[in-house]
mmCIF file of C-alpha atoms in Angstrom:
data_model
loop_
_atom_site.group_PDB
_atom_site.id
_atom_site.type_symbol
_atom_site.label_atom_id
_atom_site.label_comp_id
_atom_site.label_asym_id
_atom_site.label_seq_id
_atom_site.Cartn_x
_atom_site.Cartn_y
_atom_site.Cartn_z
ATOM 1 C CA GLN X 1 99.811 136.166 115.413
ATOM 2 C CA LEU X 2 98.653 132.658 115.281
ATOM 3 C CA GLN X 3 100.455 130.210 117.395
ATOM 4 C CA LEU X 4 100.348 126.759 118.379
ATOM 5 C CA GLN X 5 102.297 125.217 121.522
ATOM 6 C CA GLU X 6 102.111 121.117 121.786
ATOM 7 C CA SER X 7 102.367 119.689 125.792
ATOM 8 C CA GLY X 8 102.160 116.643 127.148
ATOM 9 C CA PRO X 9 103.888 113.982 129.137
ATOM 10 C CA GLY X 10 107.683 113.227 127.770
ATOM 11 C CA LEU X 11 107.813 109.613 128.568
ATOM 12 C CA VAL X 12 104.949 106.935 127.985
ATOM 13 C CA LYS X 13 105.664 103.020 128.632
ATOM 14 C CA PRO X 14 105.180 100.574 126.148
ATOM 15 C CA LEU X 15 101.606 99.425 124.989
ATOM 16 C CA GLU X 16 100.094 102.487 127.195
ATOM 17 C CA THR X 17 98.220 105.832 125.286
ATOM 18 C CA LEU X 18 100.417 108.987 124.438
ATOM 19 C CA SER X 19 98.337 111.590 124.990
ATOM 20 C CA LEU X 20 99.149 115.156 123.633
ATOM 21 C CA THR X 21 97.311 118.618 123.626
ATOM 22 C CA CYS X 22 98.265 121.376 120.991
ATOM 23 C CA SER X 23 96.696 124.809 122.492
ATOM 24 C CA VAL X 24 95.917 127.468 119.970
ATOM 25 C CA SER X 25 96.284 131.064 120.400
ATOM 26 C CA GLY X 26 95.373 133.963 118.004
ATOM 27 C CA ASP X 27 92.234 132.145 116.213
ATOM 28 C CA SER X 28 89.355 130.327 117.321
ATOM 29 C CA ILE X 29 89.192 126.416 116.336
ATOM 30 C CA SER X 30 85.749 126.254 116.606
ATOM 31 C CA ASN X 31 84.983 129.285 114.312
ATOM 32 C CA SER X 32 87.783 128.832 111.859
ATOM 33 C CA ASN X 33 87.894 127.304 108.073
ATOM 34 C CA TYR X 34 90.968 125.081 108.436
ATOM 35 C CA TYR X 35 92.147 121.828 109.708
ATOM 36 C CA TRP X 36 94.236 121.065 112.620
ATOM 37 C CA GLY X 37 96.998 118.586 112.338
ATOM 38 C CA TRP X 38 99.376 116.396 113.895
ATOM 39 C CA VAL X 39 102.734 115.430 112.315
ATOM 40 C CA ARG X 40 105.784 113.482 114.068
ATOM 41 C CA GLN X 41 109.447 112.728 113.514
ATOM 42 C CA PRO X 42 111.613 109.764 114.828
ATOM 43 C CA PRO X 43 114.808 110.933 115.885
ATOM 44 C CA GLY X 44 117.002 111.810 112.743
ATOM 45 C CA LYS X 45 114.289 110.598 110.180
ATOM 46 C CA GLY X 46 111.731 112.104 108.296
ATOM 47 C CA LEU X 47 108.410 113.696 108.786
ATOM 48 C CA GLU X 48 105.229 111.458 109.187
ATOM 49 C CA TRP X 49 101.679 113.275 109.086
ATOM 50 C CA ILE X 50 99.434 111.308 111.678
ATOM 51 C CA GLY X 51 96.002 113.070 111.069
ATOM 52 C CA SER X 52 93.866 115.883 111.147
ATOM 53 C CA LEU X 53 90.541 117.596 112.477
ATOM 54 C CA TYR X 54 88.365 120.165 111.047
ATOM 55 C CA SER X 55 87.050 122.858 113.307
ATOM 56 C CA GLY X 56 83.665 121.078 112.817
ATOM 57 C CA GLY X 57 84.545 118.028 114.345
ATOM 58 C CA ARG X 58 85.334 115.968 111.185
ATOM 59 C CA THR X 59 88.722 113.818 111.611
ATOM 60 C CA SER X 60 90.642 112.230 108.757
ATOM 61 C CA TYR X 61 93.755 109.751 109.611
ATOM 62 C CA ASN X 62 96.788 108.180 108.394
ATOM 63 C CA PRO X 63 95.440 104.770 106.947
ATOM 64 C CA SER X 64 98.674 103.136 108.632
ATOM 65 C CA LEU X 65 97.812 104.600 112.095
ATOM 66 C CA LYS X 66 94.461 104.698 111.872
ATOM 67 C CA SER X 67 93.510 101.936 114.082
ATOM 68 C CA ARG X 68 95.458 103.370 117.164
ATOM 69 C CA VAL X 69 94.962 107.332 116.764
ATOM 70 C CA THR X 70 92.076 109.580 117.918
ATOM 71 C CA ILE X 71 92.245 113.524 117.505
ATOM 72 C CA SER X 72 89.467 115.366 119.252
ATOM 73 C CA LEU X 73 88.801 119.078 119.808
ATOM 74 C CA ASP X 74 88.047 121.293 123.090
ATOM 75 C CA THR X 75 86.597 124.363 121.720
ATOM 76 C CA SER X 76 86.360 125.761 125.610
ATOM 77 C CA GLN X 77 89.930 125.608 125.832
ATOM 78 C CA ASN X 78 90.834 126.255 122.310
ATOM 79 C CA GLN X 79 92.679 122.929 122.097
ATOM 80 C CA PHE X 80 92.930 119.646 120.070
ATOM 81 C CA SER X 81 94.494 116.519 121.343
ATOM 82 C CA LEU X 82 96.128 113.236 119.923
ATOM 83 C CA LYS X 83 95.850 110.242 121.507
ATOM 84 C CA MET X 84 97.482 107.221 120.217
ATOM 85 C CA ALA X 85 96.968 104.060 121.812
ATOM 86 C CA SER X 86 99.116 100.818 122.332
ATOM 87 C CA VAL X 87 102.533 102.834 121.981
ATOM 88 C CA THR X 88 105.770 101.131 121.310
ATOM 89 C CA ALA X 89 109.651 102.225 120.871
ATOM 90 C CA ALA X 90 108.893 102.974 117.202
ATOM 91 C CA ASP X 91 106.751 105.888 118.514
ATOM 92 C CA THR X 92 109.014 107.834 119.711
ATOM 93 C CA ALA X 93 109.223 110.809 117.808
ATOM 94 C CA VAL X 94 108.998 114.909 118.449
ATOM 95 C CA TYR X 95 105.401 115.480 117.918
ATOM 96 C CA TYR X 96 104.443 118.490 116.164
ATOM 97 C CA CYS X 97 100.701 120.262 115.557
ATOM 98 C CA ALA X 98 100.001 122.417 112.844
ATOM 99 C CA ARG X 99 97.367 124.361 110.723
ATOM 100 C CA HIS X 100 96.062 123.760 107.078
ATOM 101 C CA GLU X 101 93.364 124.488 104.217
ATOM 102 C CA PRO X 102 90.704 122.111 104.056
ATOM 103 C CA PRO X 103 92.050 119.751 101.040
ATOM 104 C CA ILE X 104 90.022 118.906 97.938
ATOM 105 C CA PRO X 105 90.780 115.320 97.490
ATOM 106 C CA GLY X 106 92.724 115.131 93.989
ATOM 107 C CA PHE X 107 92.928 118.741 93.886
ATOM 108 C CA GLY X 108 95.437 119.793 96.677
ATOM 109 C CA GLY X 109 93.190 122.770 97.985
ATOM 110 C CA VAL X 110 95.806 123.248 100.582
ATOM 111 C CA MET X 111 98.611 125.740 101.118
ATOM 112 C CA GLY X 112 101.005 123.706 103.219
ATOM 113 C CA LEU X 113 100.980 123.299 106.915
ATOM 114 C CA ASP X 114 101.680 126.449 108.353
ATOM 115 C CA PRO X 115 102.341 127.286 111.302
ATOM 116 C CA TRP X 116 103.523 124.515 113.047
ATOM 117 C CA GLY X 117 104.211 124.487 117.167
ATOM 118 C CA GLN X 118 107.728 123.846 118.535
ATOM 119 C CA GLY X 119 107.434 120.413 119.069
ATOM 120 C CA THR X 120 107.748 117.816 121.960
ATOM 121 C CA LEU X 121 109.547 114.895 122.789
ATOM 122 C CA VAL X 122 107.793 111.800 123.209
ATOM 123 C CA THR X 123 109.966 108.647 124.524
ATOM 124 C CA VAL X 124 108.231 105.499 124.402
ATOM 125 C CA SER X 125 110.115 103.267 126.905
ATOM 126 C CA SER X 126 109.617 101.364 130.392
ATOM 127 C CA GLU B 1 100.491 105.103 99.770
ATOM 128 C CA ILE B 2 102.779 108.112 97.474
ATOM 129 C CA VAL B 3 106.001 107.838 97.934
ATOM 130 C CA MET B 4 108.275 110.837 97.828
ATOM 131 C CA THR B 5 112.009 110.338 96.863
ATOM 132 C CA GLN B 6 114.535 113.392 97.645
ATOM 133 C CA SER B 7 117.957 113.806 96.554
ATOM 134 C CA PRO B 8 120.636 113.769 97.101
ATOM 135 C CA ALA B 9 120.406 112.710 101.129
ATOM 136 C CA THR B 10 123.280 115.840 101.812
ATOM 137 C CA LEU B 11 124.623 118.433 99.545
ATOM 138 C CA SER B 12 127.504 120.485 100.306
ATOM 139 C CA VAL B 13 127.579 124.166 99.631
ATOM 140 C CA SER B 14 129.488 127.117 99.740
ATOM 141 C CA PRO B 15 128.064 130.563 100.549
ATOM 142 C CA GLY B 16 126.638 132.395 97.261
ATOM 143 C CA GLU B 17 126.438 129.161 95.637
ATOM 144 C CA ARG B 18 123.497 128.266 93.883
ATOM 145 C CA VAL B 19 121.737 124.867 94.808
ATOM 146 C CA THR B 20 118.877 122.732 93.579
ATOM 147 C CA LEU B 21 117.133 120.062 95.558
ATOM 148 C CA SER B 22 115.233 117.290 93.890
ATOM 149 C CA CYS B 23 111.989 115.531 95.145
ATOM 150 C CA ARG B 24 110.133 113.041 93.151
ATOM 151 C CA ALA B 25 106.758 111.553 93.619
ATOM 152 C CA SER B 26 106.003 107.559 92.654
ATOM 153 C CA GLN B 27 102.399 109.069 91.312
ATOM 154 C CA ILE B 28 101.409 111.965 89.876
ATOM 155 C CA VAL B 29 100.438 114.636 92.325
ATOM 156 C CA ASN B 30 100.044 117.569 89.925
ATOM 157 C CA SER B 31 101.026 120.366 91.614
ATOM 158 C CA ASN B 32 99.956 119.692 95.050
ATOM 159 C CA LEU B 33 103.673 119.865 96.643
ATOM 160 C CA ALA B 34 105.290 122.004 99.492
ATOM 161 C CA TRP B 35 108.844 122.509 100.314
ATOM 162 C CA TYR B 36 109.665 122.829 104.025
ATOM 163 C CA GLN B 37 112.862 124.388 105.787
ATOM 164 C CA GLN B 38 113.932 122.877 109.161
ATOM 165 C CA LYS B 39 116.839 123.866 111.358
ATOM 166 C CA PRO B 40 118.248 121.794 114.172
ATOM 167 C CA GLY B 41 115.739 121.684 117.154
ATOM 168 C CA GLN B 42 113.333 124.062 115.419
ATOM 169 C CA ALA B 43 110.115 122.966 113.474
ATOM 170 C CA PRO B 44 109.714 122.971 109.900
ATOM 171 C CA ARG B 45 108.937 126.033 108.375
ATOM 172 C CA LEU B 46 106.455 126.570 105.197
ATOM 173 C CA LEU B 47 108.777 127.829 102.371
ATOM 174 C CA ILE B 48 106.907 126.766 98.962
ATOM 175 C CA TYR B 49 103.303 125.626 98.372
ATOM 176 C CA GLY B 50 101.723 124.862 95.169
ATOM 177 C CA ALA B 51 105.010 123.837 93.718
ATOM 178 C CA SER B 52 106.292 127.143 93.209
ATOM 179 C CA THR B 53 104.162 129.782 95.613
ATOM 180 C CA ARG B 54 106.685 131.240 98.090
ATOM 181 C CA ALA B 55 104.916 131.282 101.537
ATOM 182 C CA THR B 56 104.462 134.773 103.295
ATOM 183 C CA GLY B 57 107.970 136.120 104.087
ATOM 184 C CA ILE B 58 110.134 133.712 102.698
ATOM 185 C CA PRO B 59 112.987 135.410 100.556
ATOM 186 C CA ALA B 60 112.997 135.518 96.533
ATOM 187 C CA ARG B 61 116.171 133.446 96.452
ATOM 188 C CA PHE B 62 113.848 130.155 97.413
ATOM 189 C CA SER B 63 112.142 129.134 94.121
ATOM 190 C CA GLY B 64 109.968 125.988 93.381
ATOM 191 C CA SER B 65 109.157 124.378 90.138
ATOM 192 C CA GLY B 66 107.888 121.327 88.634
ATOM 193 C CA SER B 67 104.909 119.073 88.516
ATOM 194 C CA GLY B 68 103.116 115.830 88.080
ATOM 195 C CA THR B 69 106.005 113.664 89.699
ATOM 196 C CA ASP B 70 109.540 115.762 89.689
ATOM 197 C CA PHE B 71 109.884 118.999 91.464
ATOM 198 C CA SER B 72 112.663 120.938 92.688
ATOM 199 C CA LEU B 73 113.792 123.658 95.067
ATOM 200 C CA THR B 74 116.623 126.147 94.314
ATOM 201 C CA ILE B 75 118.303 128.240 96.590
ATOM 202 C CA SER B 76 119.990 131.302 94.809
ATOM 203 C CA ASN B 77 123.426 132.913 96.485
ATOM 204 C CA VAL B 78 122.895 130.609 99.381
ATOM 205 C CA GLN B 79 122.917 132.373 102.847
ATOM 206 C CA SER B 80 124.224 131.223 106.072
ATOM 207 C CA GLU B 81 120.915 131.171 107.419
ATOM 208 C CA ASP B 82 119.878 128.546 104.586
ATOM 209 C CA TYR B 83 122.020 125.534 106.175
ATOM 210 C CA ALA B 84 119.398 122.898 106.994
ATOM 211 C CA VAL B 85 117.245 120.034 106.120
ATOM 212 C CA TYR B 86 114.772 120.575 103.418
ATOM 213 C CA HIS B 87 111.584 118.416 103.291
ATOM 214 C CA CYS B 88 108.930 117.877 100.338
ATOM 215 C CA HIS B 89 105.547 117.407 100.948
ATOM 216 C CA GLN B 90 102.850 115.957 98.901
ATOM 217 C CA TYR B 91 99.272 116.736 99.530
ATOM 218 C CA HIS B 92 97.697 115.827 96.701
ATOM 219 C CA ASN B 93 96.230 112.131 97.955
ATOM 220 C CA TRP B 94 93.970 112.812 101.326
ATOM 221 C CA PRO B 95 93.920 111.511 103.807
ATOM 222 C CA GLY B 96 97.688 109.715 102.657
ATOM 223 C CA TRP B 97 99.788 113.016 102.764
ATOM 224 C CA THR B 98 103.521 111.830 102.940
ATOM 225 C CA PHE B 99 106.758 113.458 103.104
ATOM 226 C CA GLY B 100 110.186 112.831 101.371
ATOM 227 C CA GLN B 101 113.078 111.612 103.540
ATOM 228 C CA GLY B 102 114.751 115.365 103.214
ATOM 229 C CA THR B 103 117.828 116.786 102.102
ATOM 230 C CA LYS B 104 120.842 118.318 104.303
ATOM 231 C CA VAL B 105 122.513 121.407 102.919
ATOM 232 C CA GLU B 106 125.545 121.667 104.526
ATOM 233 C CA ILE B 107 128.504 124.156 104.490
ATOM 234 C CA LYS B 108 131.134 123.157 102.127
#
């Protein structure tokens, strides 16, 4: 059974870099034909897609966050990571990792985000 | 950016009733829409994709419909475990996926 688990610091200072890792069990990231993504949810608010990484290393990011975000793969640990630079209080959120099929622009090609990790709360504060 | 608008923000429903949630896209997304259920302190769970296809293990009382810009999620015979927040998600525009702000289904 595929399982995802987020980990990383729960508190980050303003203007520093947020770093999170998603550990995957039940599937090999490098051998699968899937994308591995990050989604966040500020307290009491809706969901926001951050970006996704293909098993071959190709990445795609939310245009509104693209300048600050990097998603990368660590095949030796079967993990993928999120780095977000220059964080502010507006980046305080629960961060989730999730899997999805390769998108086909204009045609979907995806069957939703599934499964999700349990999420980890990151607070940006001095 | 495709803006997803869900209505209403909150629905008060008695157990056993039928409820319909709405989601509207600011641009055509064909049937490239998913619905998720989220309970307090938990991650979202995929319910519906392709606007109307139930995900694995999702009870038949959940049904989705719509295409283009207008979509709905119907829960027939609401059960106690169905009280949650429901999110819609368009995956038509890549890489510009967006979600609605959520509809909370609460006990009446």
